Amino acid sequence: LKGNAQILEKLVAKDSPADAKAVGKANRVVSEAKRLEKLVNDLLDFARRDELRRDTCSPAALLAESAEGLSAKLTLDSAGAPETWSLDQDRMRQVLSNLLQNASHASEQVEAQVRVERGWLLFSIRDHGAGIDEAQQSQLFEPFHTKKTQGTGLGLAVAKRLVELHGGSISASNAQGGGAEFRVRIPPN
């Protein structure tokens, strides 16, 4: 569906560039196909029960890679990061990318940190937005819970499941001085 919609979009733009209505409809079909693809992928990620494929990696490099293409101004602190940690890099990149994207939607300034705290790996992502509504706090990691008009409500639920597969935990709170802070803790393996 998405592939055919993209071909149609190109053909309409090429054959009828002056017909803004037709081009707009073709663009809409492509964007809706992409939205459905994301929804299906989120549902599959949520339902999947795969085993982790842990490997030794650099948590600092993983956090930096996860932040690539972020629209917000990022302050990255990896001074306290260990050189290596045993993680499923693809799964943890998915968690960190989701948290960073959410933070960038909340504010133009995002702070991310990775360090060792009490023997556990800690990733911390903070935005400077409105913070977390106290009434929503208990539902934050529930499937299909979202305040976004374009979101599926599965991002944080999937992130929680992936962190728990690592034997870790994820939490969220309002940060001192405003904004929200998400903390991912991963035990040594």
mmCIF file of C-alpha atoms in Angstrom:
data_model
loop_
_atom_site.group_PDB
_atom_site.id
_atom_site.type_symbol
_atom_site.label_atom_id
_atom_site.label_comp_id
_atom_site.label_asym_id
_atom_site.label_seq_id
_atom_site.Cartn_x
_atom_site.Cartn_y
_atom_site.Cartn_z
ATOM 1 C CA LEU A 1 0.000 0.000 0.000
ATOM 2 C CA LYS A 2 2.697 2.458 1.006
ATOM 3 C CA GLY A 3 4.856 1.641 -2.018
ATOM 4 C CA ASN A 4 1.988 2.059 -4.459
ATOM 5 C CA ALA A 5 0.933 5.289 -2.742
ATOM 6 C CA GLN A 6 4.459 6.665 -3.088
ATOM 7 C CA ILE A 7 4.514 5.774 -6.799
ATOM 8 C CA LEU A 8 1.120 7.442 -7.235
ATOM 9 C CA GLU A 9 2.375 10.516 -5.397
ATOM 10 C CA LYS A 10 5.355 10.833 -7.758
ATOM 11 C CA LEU A 11 3.217 10.260 -10.857
ATOM 12 C CA VAL A 12 0.641 12.858 -9.846
ATOM 13 C CA ALA A 13 3.353 15.385 -8.991
ATOM 14 C CA LYS A 14 5.056 14.742 -12.341
ATOM 15 C CA ASP A 15 1.968 14.521 -14.588
ATOM 16 C CA SER A 16 -0.226 17.127 -12.874
ATOM 17 C CA PRO A 17 2.020 19.541 -10.948
ATOM 18 C CA ALA A 18 -0.529 22.342 -11.348
ATOM 19 C CA ASP A 19 -3.338 20.244 -9.847
ATOM 20 C CA ALA A 20 -2.649 21.050 -6.190
ATOM 21 C CA LYS A 21 -5.745 19.172 -5.041
ATOM 22 C CA ALA A 22 -4.634 15.894 -6.665
ATOM 23 C CA VAL A 23 -1.074 16.314 -5.363
ATOM 24 C CA GLY A 24 -2.426 17.014 -1.881
ATOM 25 C CA LYS A 25 -4.607 13.892 -1.948
ATOM 26 C CA ALA A 26 -1.683 11.758 -3.101
ATOM 27 C CA ASN A 27 0.467 13.205 -0.299
ATOM 28 C CA ARG A 28 -2.295 12.428 2.198
ATOM 29 C CA VAL A 29 -2.491 8.794 1.046
ATOM 30 C CA VAL A 30 1.283 8.418 1.538
ATOM 31 C CA SER A 31 1.252 10.038 4.983
ATOM 32 C CA GLU A 32 -1.670 7.867 6.121
ATOM 33 C CA ALA A 33 0.068 4.739 4.807
ATOM 34 C CA LYS A 34 3.170 5.700 6.819
ATOM 35 C CA ARG A 35 1.028 6.309 9.911
ATOM 36 C CA LEU A 36 -0.573 2.865 9.531
ATOM 37 C CA GLU A 37 2.831 1.265 9.027
ATOM 38 C CA LYS A 38 4.065 2.869 12.256
ATOM 39 C CA LEU A 39 0.950 1.702 14.115
ATOM 40 C CA VAL A 40 1.374 -1.879 12.892
ATOM 41 C CA ASN A 41 5.075 -1.841 13.797
ATOM 42 C CA ASP A 42 4.277 -0.461 17.258
ATOM 43 C CA LEU A 43 1.661 -3.172 17.785
ATOM 44 C CA LEU A 44 4.104 -5.852 16.685
ATOM 45 C CA ASP A 45 6.820 -4.465 18.977
ATOM 46 C CA PHE A 46 4.386 -4.456 21.875
ATOM 47 C CA ALA A 47 3.184 -8.016 21.238
ATOM 48 C CA ARG A 48 6.607 -9.507 20.448
ATOM 49 C CA ARG A 49 8.105 -11.768 23.103
ATOM 50 C CA ASP A 50 11.564 -12.219 21.589
ATOM 51 C CA GLU A 51 14.636 -12.896 23.619
ATOM 52 C CA LEU A 52 17.228 -10.168 23.923
ATOM 53 C CA ARG A 53 20.403 -10.305 21.880
ATOM 54 C CA ARG A 54 22.829 -8.765 24.320
ATOM 55 C CA ASP A 55 26.260 -7.684 23.255
ATOM 56 C CA THR A 56 28.925 -5.494 24.770
ATOM 57 C CA CYS A 57 28.550 -1.919 23.567
ATOM 58 C CA SER A 58 29.342 1.656 24.529
ATOM 59 C CA PRO A 59 26.332 3.211 26.319
ATOM 60 C CA ALA A 60 27.618 6.713 25.502
ATOM 61 C CA ALA A 61 27.833 5.926 21.783
ATOM 62 C CA LEU A 62 24.410 4.268 21.887
ATOM 63 C CA LEU A 63 22.841 7.363 23.474
ATOM 64 C CA ALA A 64 24.536 9.648 20.921
ATOM 65 C CA GLU A 65 23.341 7.458 18.009
ATOM 66 C CA SER A 66 19.806 7.443 19.413
ATOM 67 C CA ALA A 67 19.805 11.247 19.420
ATOM 68 C CA GLU A 68 20.816 11.608 15.756
ATOM 69 C CA GLY A 69 18.305 13.695 13.830
ATOM 70 C CA LEU A 70 16.715 15.091 16.988
ATOM 71 C CA SER A 71 14.982 18.408 16.292
ATOM 72 C CA ALA A 72 15.630 19.868 19.759
ATOM 73 C CA LYS A 73 18.864 21.313 21.092
ATOM 74 C CA LEU A 74 20.540 18.434 22.953
ATOM 75 C CA THR A 75 22.901 18.600 25.907
ATOM 76 C CA LEU A 76 24.577 15.199 26.224
ATOM 77 C CA ASP A 77 26.504 14.217 29.359
ATOM 78 C CA SER A 78 28.392 10.930 29.199
ATOM 79 C CA ALA A 79 31.223 11.772 31.585
ATOM 80 C CA GLY A 80 30.109 9.115 34.089
ATOM 81 C CA ALA A 81 29.363 6.449 31.481
ATOM 82 C CA PRO A 82 31.115 3.092 31.605
ATOM 83 C CA GLU A 83 33.165 2.141 28.578
ATOM 84 C CA THR A 84 30.979 -0.903 27.886
ATOM 85 C CA TRP A 85 27.770 -2.559 29.084
ATOM 86 C CA SER A 86 25.879 -5.657 27.994
ATOM 87 C CA LEU A 87 22.743 -4.508 26.116
ATOM 88 C CA ASP A 88 20.551 -5.432 23.198
ATOM 89 C CA GLN A 89 21.649 -2.402 21.182
ATOM 90 C CA ASP A 90 18.697 -2.354 18.763
ATOM 91 C CA ARG A 91 16.120 -2.617 21.524
ATOM 92 C CA MET A 92 17.805 -0.051 23.765
ATOM 93 C CA ARG A 93 18.220 2.322 20.811
ATOM 94 C CA GLN A 94 14.455 2.015 20.281
ATOM 95 C CA VAL A 95 13.830 2.929 23.948
ATOM 96 C CA LEU A 96 16.213 5.877 23.943
ATOM 97 C CA SER A 97 15.025 7.193 20.567
ATOM 98 C CA ASN A 98 11.435 7.122 21.792
ATOM 99 C CA LEU A 99 12.266 8.984 24.993
ATOM 100 C CA LEU A 100 14.379 11.548 23.144
ATOM 101 C CA GLN A 101 11.680 12.119 20.505
ATOM 102 C CA ASN A 102 9.041 12.570 23.193
ATOM 103 C CA ALA A 103 11.286 15.047 25.007
ATOM 104 C CA SER A 104 11.923 17.004 21.805
ATOM 105 C CA HIS A 105 8.161 17.239 21.222
ATOM 106 C CA ALA A 106 7.760 18.687 24.734
ATOM 107 C CA SER A 107 10.486 21.340 24.500
ATOM 108 C CA GLU A 108 13.206 22.754 22.298
ATOM 109 C CA GLN A 109 15.876 21.881 24.850
ATOM 110 C CA VAL A 110 16.619 18.289 25.894
ATOM 111 C CA GLU A 111 19.196 16.979 28.338
ATOM 112 C CA ALA A 112 20.415 13.386 28.164
ATOM 113 C CA GLN A 113 22.827 11.689 30.515
ATOM 114 C CA VAL A 114 24.331 8.223 30.880
ATOM 115 C CA ARG A 115 26.283 7.128 33.945
ATOM 116 C CA VAL A 116 26.690 4.347 36.478
ATOM 117 C CA GLU A 117 24.702 4.781 39.677
ATOM 118 C CA ARG A 118 24.971 2.224 42.496
ATOM 119 C CA GLY A 119 26.366 -0.362 40.084
ATOM 120 C CA TRP A 120 23.519 0.019 37.568
ATOM 121 C CA LEU A 121 23.567 1.770 34.209
ATOM 122 C CA LEU A 122 21.387 4.891 34.258
ATOM 123 C CA PHE A 123 20.069 6.770 31.229
ATOM 124 C CA SER A 124 18.308 10.026 32.076
ATOM 125 C CA ILE A 125 16.318 12.078 29.535
ATOM 126 C CA ARG A 126 14.919 15.461 30.578
ATOM 127 C CA ASP A 127 12.867 18.045 28.727
ATOM 128 C CA HIS A 128 11.920 21.591 29.760
ATOM 129 C CA GLY A 129 8.262 21.415 28.768
ATOM 130 C CA ALA A 130 5.068 21.458 30.807
ATOM 131 C CA GLY A 131 5.948 18.319 32.755
ATOM 132 C CA ILE A 132 3.740 15.326 33.529
ATOM 133 C CA ASP A 133 0.135 15.870 34.524
ATOM 134 C CA GLU A 134 -0.270 14.273 37.962
ATOM 135 C CA ALA A 135 -3.586 12.697 36.902
ATOM 136 C CA GLN A 136 -1.830 10.978 33.979
ATOM 137 C CA GLN A 137 1.201 9.751 35.974
ATOM 138 C CA SER A 138 -0.199 6.293 36.797
ATOM 139 C CA GLN A 139 -1.227 5.624 33.167
ATOM 140 C CA LEU A 140 1.941 6.889 31.503
ATOM 141 C CA PHE A 141 3.302 3.451 30.574
ATOM 142 C CA GLU A 142 -0.080 1.863 29.773
ATOM 143 C CA PRO A 143 -0.722 0.766 26.164
ATOM 144 C CA PHE A 144 -2.722 3.199 24.025
ATOM 145 C CA HIS A 145 -2.386 6.032 26.524
ATOM 146 C CA THR A 146 -1.442 9.270 24.765
ATOM 147 C CA LYS A 147 -2.209 12.963 24.777
ATOM 148 C CA LYS A 148 -0.803 13.398 21.258
ATOM 149 C CA THR A 149 -3.155 13.617 18.302
ATOM 150 C CA GLN A 150 -0.698 11.735 16.062
ATOM 151 C CA GLY A 151 0.606 9.182 18.575
ATOM 152 C CA THR A 152 -0.378 5.534 18.930
ATOM 153 C CA GLY A 153 0.050 5.443 22.686
ATOM 154 C CA LEU A 154 2.394 2.467 22.457
ATOM 155 C CA GLY A 155 5.829 4.111 22.586
ATOM 156 C CA LEU A 156 6.230 4.222 26.356
ATOM 157 C CA ALA A 157 4.529 0.848 26.841
ATOM 158 C CA VAL A 158 6.988 -0.739 24.396
ATOM 159 C CA ALA A 159 9.895 1.106 26.061
ATOM 160 C CA LYS A 160 8.852 -0.222 29.480
ATOM 161 C CA ARG A 161 8.618 -3.796 28.187
ATOM 162 C CA LEU A 162 12.051 -3.599 26.513
ATOM 163 C CA VAL A 163 13.674 -2.139 29.629
ATOM 164 C CA GLU A 164 12.080 -4.865 31.768
ATOM 165 C CA LEU A 165 13.403 -7.528 29.371
ATOM 166 C CA HIS A 166 16.854 -6.161 30.274
ATOM 167 C CA GLY A 167 15.958 -6.712 33.955
ATOM 168 C CA GLY A 168 15.726 -2.965 34.473
ATOM 169 C CA SER A 169 13.157 -0.331 35.274
ATOM 170 C CA ILE A 170 11.873 2.899 33.764
ATOM 171 C CA SER A 171 10.349 5.780 35.683
ATOM 172 C CA ALA A 172 9.102 9.279 35.013
ATOM 173 C CA SER A 173 8.739 12.322 37.220
ATOM 174 C CA ASN A 174 8.473 16.066 37.040
ATOM 175 C CA ALA A 175 11.934 17.585 37.114
ATOM 176 C CA GLN A 176 12.926 20.274 39.570
ATOM 177 C CA GLY A 177 12.693 23.572 37.720
ATOM 178 C CA GLY A 178 10.093 22.282 35.240
ATOM 179 C CA GLY A 179 9.787 19.650 32.580
ATOM 180 C CA ALA A 180 9.740 15.874 32.753
ATOM 181 C CA GLU A 181 12.549 13.426 33.433
ATOM 182 C CA PHE A 182 12.605 9.775 32.395
ATOM 183 C CA ARG A 183 15.120 7.433 34.000
ATOM 184 C CA VAL A 184 16.076 4.011 32.639
ATOM 185 C CA ARG A 185 18.030 1.734 34.977
ATOM 186 C CA ILE A 186 19.744 -1.420 33.677
ATOM 187 C CA PRO A 187 21.493 -3.884 36.011
ATOM 188 C CA PRO A 188 24.873 -5.363 35.188
ATOM 189 C CA ASN A 189 24.695 -8.657 33.352
#
